[in-house]
Amino acid sequence: MIHRAIGLLIQPRSQWQSIAQFSEKQYTLALLYPAILGLIPVISWYYGTTQTGWSVGGEITRLTTDSAFNIAVLFFLTQLFAIWIIGYFIHWMSKTYGADSSAIKGMALAGFMATPILIAGVIGVSPNFGIDMLIGIVAVSYSVYLLYIGIPIVFDMPEERGFLYASAMVGVALVIVIAVMCGSVILWDMGFAPEFVD
């Protein structure tokens, strides 16, 4: 798994060509990839928000361990759900673009595409708004790049059609991000709001 993550960051085209040769069983096993890699941001942010803390105007702010744990569990489940929903839409839209897919294959591809975002989650160990935003933008940009080069390779289609397919998936991902933000507000209202250390 580590070699796959490093490969997607360093040699994405050759990794996508390797992924394109996967059997259905390998795609099924690949569903664990974002679950395992997704522990990086969850553990990092849990540690960063409870131990390191962050500063706004000079004073260090931290979350209580109970509050941070509840939020970390929801964070883990939400990121997995979001990745797999994007993957389901990769499958759902495949016929429109003449691609041969399955729900498992689409979900696995979405997990591989999220690699930079999940690895960049390590920045949560030391929360800093400016640095986190910069690294987050770079990670999201690289994930979109992986999407644009991966779709044509994995689905063996012309780059022009792959570009349209990937662009549609970017639109789907943006809708899911907005849905997650709305869901966060609802969950905060239901009692999962962060509790700060006095």
CSV table of C-alpha atoms in Angstrom, one decimal:
chain,number,residue,atom,x,y,z
A,1,MET,CA,0.0,0.0,0.0
A,2,ILE,CA,2.8,2.4,0.8
A,3,HIS,CA,4.5,1.8,-2.5
A,4,ARG,CA,1.1,2.6,-4.3
A,5,ALA,CA,0.7,5.9,-2.4
A,6,ILE,CA,4.3,6.9,-3.1
A,7,GLY,CA,3.9,5.8,-6.7
A,8,LEU,CA,0.8,7.9,-7.2
A,9,LEU,CA,2.6,10.9,-5.9
A,10,ILE,CA,5.9,10.4,-7.8
A,11,GLN,CA,5.0,8.4,-11.0
A,12,PRO,CA,1.2,8.7,-11.3
A,13,ARG,CA,1.0,7.6,-15.0
A,14,SER,CA,2.8,4.3,-14.4
A,15,GLN,CA,0.7,3.7,-11.3
A,16,TRP,CA,-2.5,4.3,-13.1
A,17,GLN,CA,-1.4,1.9,-15.8
A,18,SER,CA,-0.8,-0.7,-13.1
A,19,ILE,CA,-4.2,0.0,-11.5
A,20,ALA,CA,-5.9,-0.4,-14.9
A,21,GLN,CA,-4.8,-4.0,-15.0
A,22,PHE,CA,-6.4,-4.8,-11.6
A,23,SER,CA,-8.9,-7.7,-11.4
A,24,GLU,CA,-12.3,-7.2,-9.7
A,25,LYS,CA,-10.9,-8.9,-6.6
A,26,GLN,CA,-7.9,-6.4,-6.5
A,27,TYR,CA,-10.4,-3.5,-6.8
A,28,THR,CA,-12.4,-4.9,-3.9
A,29,LEU,CA,-9.2,-5.1,-1.7
A,30,ALA,CA,-8.4,-1.6,-2.8
A,31,LEU,CA,-11.5,-0.4,-0.9
A,32,LEU,CA,-9.4,-0.7,2.3
A,33,TYR,CA,-6.8,1.7,0.9
A,34,PRO,CA,-8.6,5.0,1.9
A,35,ALA,CA,-9.7,3.4,5.2
A,36,ILE,CA,-6.1,2.7,6.2
A,37,LEU,CA,-4.6,5.9,4.6
A,38,GLY,CA,-7.5,7.8,6.1
A,39,LEU,CA,-6.2,7.2,9.6
A,40,ILE,CA,-3.4,9.7,8.9
A,41,PRO,CA,-5.5,12.8,9.0
A,42,VAL,CA,-7.8,11.5,11.8
A,43,ILE,CA,-4.9,10.7,14.2
A,44,SER,CA,-3.0,13.8,13.2
A,45,TRP,CA,-5.9,16.2,13.8
A,46,TYR,CA,-6.9,14.4,17.0
A,47,TYR,CA,-3.4,14.9,18.4
A,48,GLY,CA,-3.1,18.4,17.0
A,49,THR,CA,-6.4,19.7,18.4
A,50,THR,CA,-5.9,18.0,21.9
A,51,GLN,CA,-2.2,18.3,22.5
A,52,THR,CA,-0.6,21.0,20.3
A,53,GLY,CA,-3.6,23.3,19.9
A,54,TRP,CA,-3.8,26.3,17.7
A,55,SER,CA,-3.5,30.0,18.3
A,56,VAL,CA,-5.8,32.8,17.3
A,57,GLY,CA,-4.6,36.1,18.6
A,58,GLY,CA,-1.9,34.7,20.9
A,59,GLU,CA,-3.9,32.3,23.1
A,60,ILE,CA,-3.6,28.5,22.6
A,61,THR,CA,-6.9,26.8,22.0
A,62,ARG,CA,-7.4,23.0,22.4
A,63,LEU,CA,-10.3,20.6,22.3
A,64,THR,CA,-11.2,18.2,25.2
A,65,THR,CA,-10.2,14.6,24.4
A,66,ASP,CA,-13.8,13.4,24.5
A,67,SER,CA,-15.0,16.0,22.1
A,68,ALA,CA,-12.0,15.5,19.8
A,69,PHE,CA,-12.5,11.7,19.8
A,70,ASN,CA,-16.2,12.1,18.8
A,71,ILE,CA,-15.3,14.5,16.1
A,72,ALA,CA,-12.4,12.2,14.9
A,73,VAL,CA,-14.7,9.2,14.6
A,74,LEU,CA,-17.2,11.3,12.6
A,75,PHE,CA,-14.4,12.7,10.5
A,76,PHE,CA,-13.1,9.2,9.6
A,77,LEU,CA,-16.6,8.0,8.7
A,78,THR,CA,-17.4,11.1,6.7
A,79,GLN,CA,-14.2,11.1,4.6
A,80,LEU,CA,-14.7,7.4,3.8
A,81,PHE,CA,-18.4,8.0,2.9
A,82,ALA,CA,-17.4,11.0,0.7
A,83,ILE,CA,-14.7,9.1,-1.2
A,84,TRP,CA,-17.0,6.1,-1.8
A,85,ILE,CA,-19.9,8.3,-2.9
A,86,ILE,CA,-17.6,10.0,-5.4
A,87,GLY,CA,-16.5,6.5,-6.5
A,88,TYR,CA,-20.1,5.4,-6.9
A,89,PHE,CA,-20.7,8.4,-9.2
A,90,ILE,CA,-17.6,7.5,-11.2
A,91,HIS,CA,-19.3,4.2,-11.9
A,92,TRP,CA,-22.8,5.7,-12.4
A,93,MET,CA,-21.5,8.1,-15.0
A,94,SER,CA,-19.3,5.6,-16.8
A,95,LYS,CA,-22.0,4.6,-19.4
A,96,THR,CA,-22.4,8.2,-20.4
A,97,TYR,CA,-18.8,8.3,-21.3
A,98,GLY,CA,-18.5,4.8,-22.8
A,99,ALA,CA,-16.5,3.3,-20.0
A,100,ASP,CA,-16.7,-0.2,-18.5
A,101,SER,CA,-17.0,0.1,-14.8
A,102,SER,CA,-18.4,-1.3,-11.6
A,103,ALA,CA,-19.3,0.3,-8.3
A,104,ILE,CA,-16.3,-1.3,-6.6
A,105,LYS,CA,-14.0,-0.1,-9.3
A,106,GLY,CA,-15.2,3.4,-9.1
A,107,MET,CA,-14.9,3.5,-5.3
A,108,ALA,CA,-11.4,2.1,-5.5
A,109,LEU,CA,-10.4,4.7,-8.1
A,110,ALA,CA,-11.8,7.5,-5.9
A,111,GLY,CA,-9.7,6.2,-3.0
A,112,PHE,CA,-6.5,6.3,-5.1
A,113,MET,CA,-7.4,9.8,-6.3
A,114,ALA,CA,-7.7,11.0,-2.7
A,115,THR,CA,-4.1,9.9,-1.8
A,116,PRO,CA,-2.6,13.4,-1.7
A,117,ILE,CA,-5.4,14.8,0.5
A,118,LEU,CA,-5.2,11.9,2.9
A,119,ILE,CA,-1.4,12.1,3.2
A,120,ALA,CA,-1.5,15.9,3.6
A,121,GLY,CA,-3.7,15.3,6.6
A,122,VAL,CA,-0.5,14.9,8.6
A,123,ILE,CA,-0.3,18.7,8.9
A,124,GLY,CA,-3.0,18.4,11.6
A,125,VAL,CA,-0.3,17.5,14.1
A,126,SER,CA,0.5,21.2,14.3
A,127,PRO,CA,-2.6,23.2,13.3
A,128,ASN,CA,-1.7,26.5,11.6
A,129,PHE,CA,-4.4,28.1,9.5
A,130,GLY,CA,-2.1,29.7,6.8
A,131,ILE,CA,0.2,26.6,6.3
A,132,ASP,CA,-2.8,24.2,6.5
A,133,MET,CA,-4.6,26.1,3.8
A,134,LEU,CA,-1.6,26.3,1.5
A,135,ILE,CA,-0.8,22.6,1.9
A,136,GLY,CA,-4.6,21.7,1.5
A,137,ILE,CA,-4.8,23.7,-1.7
A,138,VAL,CA,-1.7,21.9,-3.1
A,139,ALA,CA,-3.1,18.5,-2.0
A,140,VAL,CA,-6.5,19.1,-3.6
A,141,SER,CA,-4.9,20.3,-6.8
A,142,TYR,CA,-2.8,17.2,-7.0
A,143,SER,CA,-5.8,15.0,-6.4
A,144,VAL,CA,-7.7,16.7,-9.3
A,145,TYR,CA,-4.6,16.2,-11.4
A,146,LEU,CA,-4.6,12.5,-10.5
A,147,LEU,CA,-8.3,12.4,-11.5
A,148,TYR,CA,-7.7,14.0,-14.9
A,149,ILE,CA,-4.8,11.7,-15.8
A,150,GLY,CA,-6.2,8.6,-14.2
A,151,ILE,CA,-9.7,8.4,-15.8
A,152,PRO,CA,-8.5,8.1,-19.4
A,153,ILE,CA,-5.8,5.5,-18.5
A,154,VAL,CA,-8.0,3.3,-16.3
A,155,PHE,CA,-11.0,3.4,-18.6
A,156,ASP,CA,-8.9,3.2,-21.8
A,157,MET,CA,-10.6,6.2,-23.5
A,158,PRO,CA,-9.4,9.1,-25.5
A,159,GLU,CA,-8.0,12.0,-23.4
A,160,GLU,CA,-10.7,14.4,-24.7
A,161,ARG,CA,-13.5,12.1,-23.4
A,162,GLY,CA,-11.6,11.5,-20.2
A,163,PHE,CA,-11.3,15.2,-19.7
A,164,LEU,CA,-15.0,15.6,-19.9
A,165,TYR,CA,-15.6,12.6,-17.6
A,166,ALA,CA,-13.1,13.9,-15.0
A,167,SER,CA,-14.6,17.4,-15.2
A,168,ALA,CA,-18.0,16.0,-14.4
A,169,MET,CA,-16.5,14.2,-11.4
A,170,VAL,CA,-15.0,17.5,-10.2
A,171,GLY,CA,-18.5,18.9,-10.2
A,172,VAL,CA,-19.8,15.9,-8.2
A,173,ALA,CA,-17.0,16.3,-5.7
A,174,LEU,CA,-17.8,19.9,-5.2
A,175,VAL,CA,-21.4,19.1,-4.4
A,176,ILE,CA,-20.3,16.4,-1.9
A,177,VAL,CA,-18.0,18.9,-0.2
A,178,ILE,CA,-20.9,21.3,0.2
A,179,ALA,CA,-23.1,18.5,1.5
A,180,VAL,CA,-20.4,17.5,4.1
A,181,MET,CA,-20.2,21.2,5.2
A,182,CYS,CA,-24.0,21.3,5.7
A,183,GLY,CA,-23.9,17.9,7.5
A,184,SER,CA,-21.3,19.3,9.9
A,185,VAL,CA,-23.6,22.2,10.9
A,186,ILE,CA,-26.4,19.8,11.5
A,187,LEU,CA,-24.2,17.5,13.6
A,188,TRP,CA,-22.9,20.4,15.6
A,189,ASP,CA,-26.6,21.3,16.3
A,190,MET,CA,-27.3,17.7,17.4
A,191,GLY,CA,-24.6,17.8,20.1
A,192,PHE,CA,-21.4,17.1,18.3
A,193,ALA,CA,-20.1,20.7,18.6
A,194,PRO,CA,-16.5,21.0,19.7
A,195,GLU,CA,-15.8,21.5,23.4
A,196,PHE,CA,-12.8,23.5,24.3
A,197,VAL,CA,-10.3,23.1,27.2
A,198,ASP,CA,-10.8,26.0,29.7
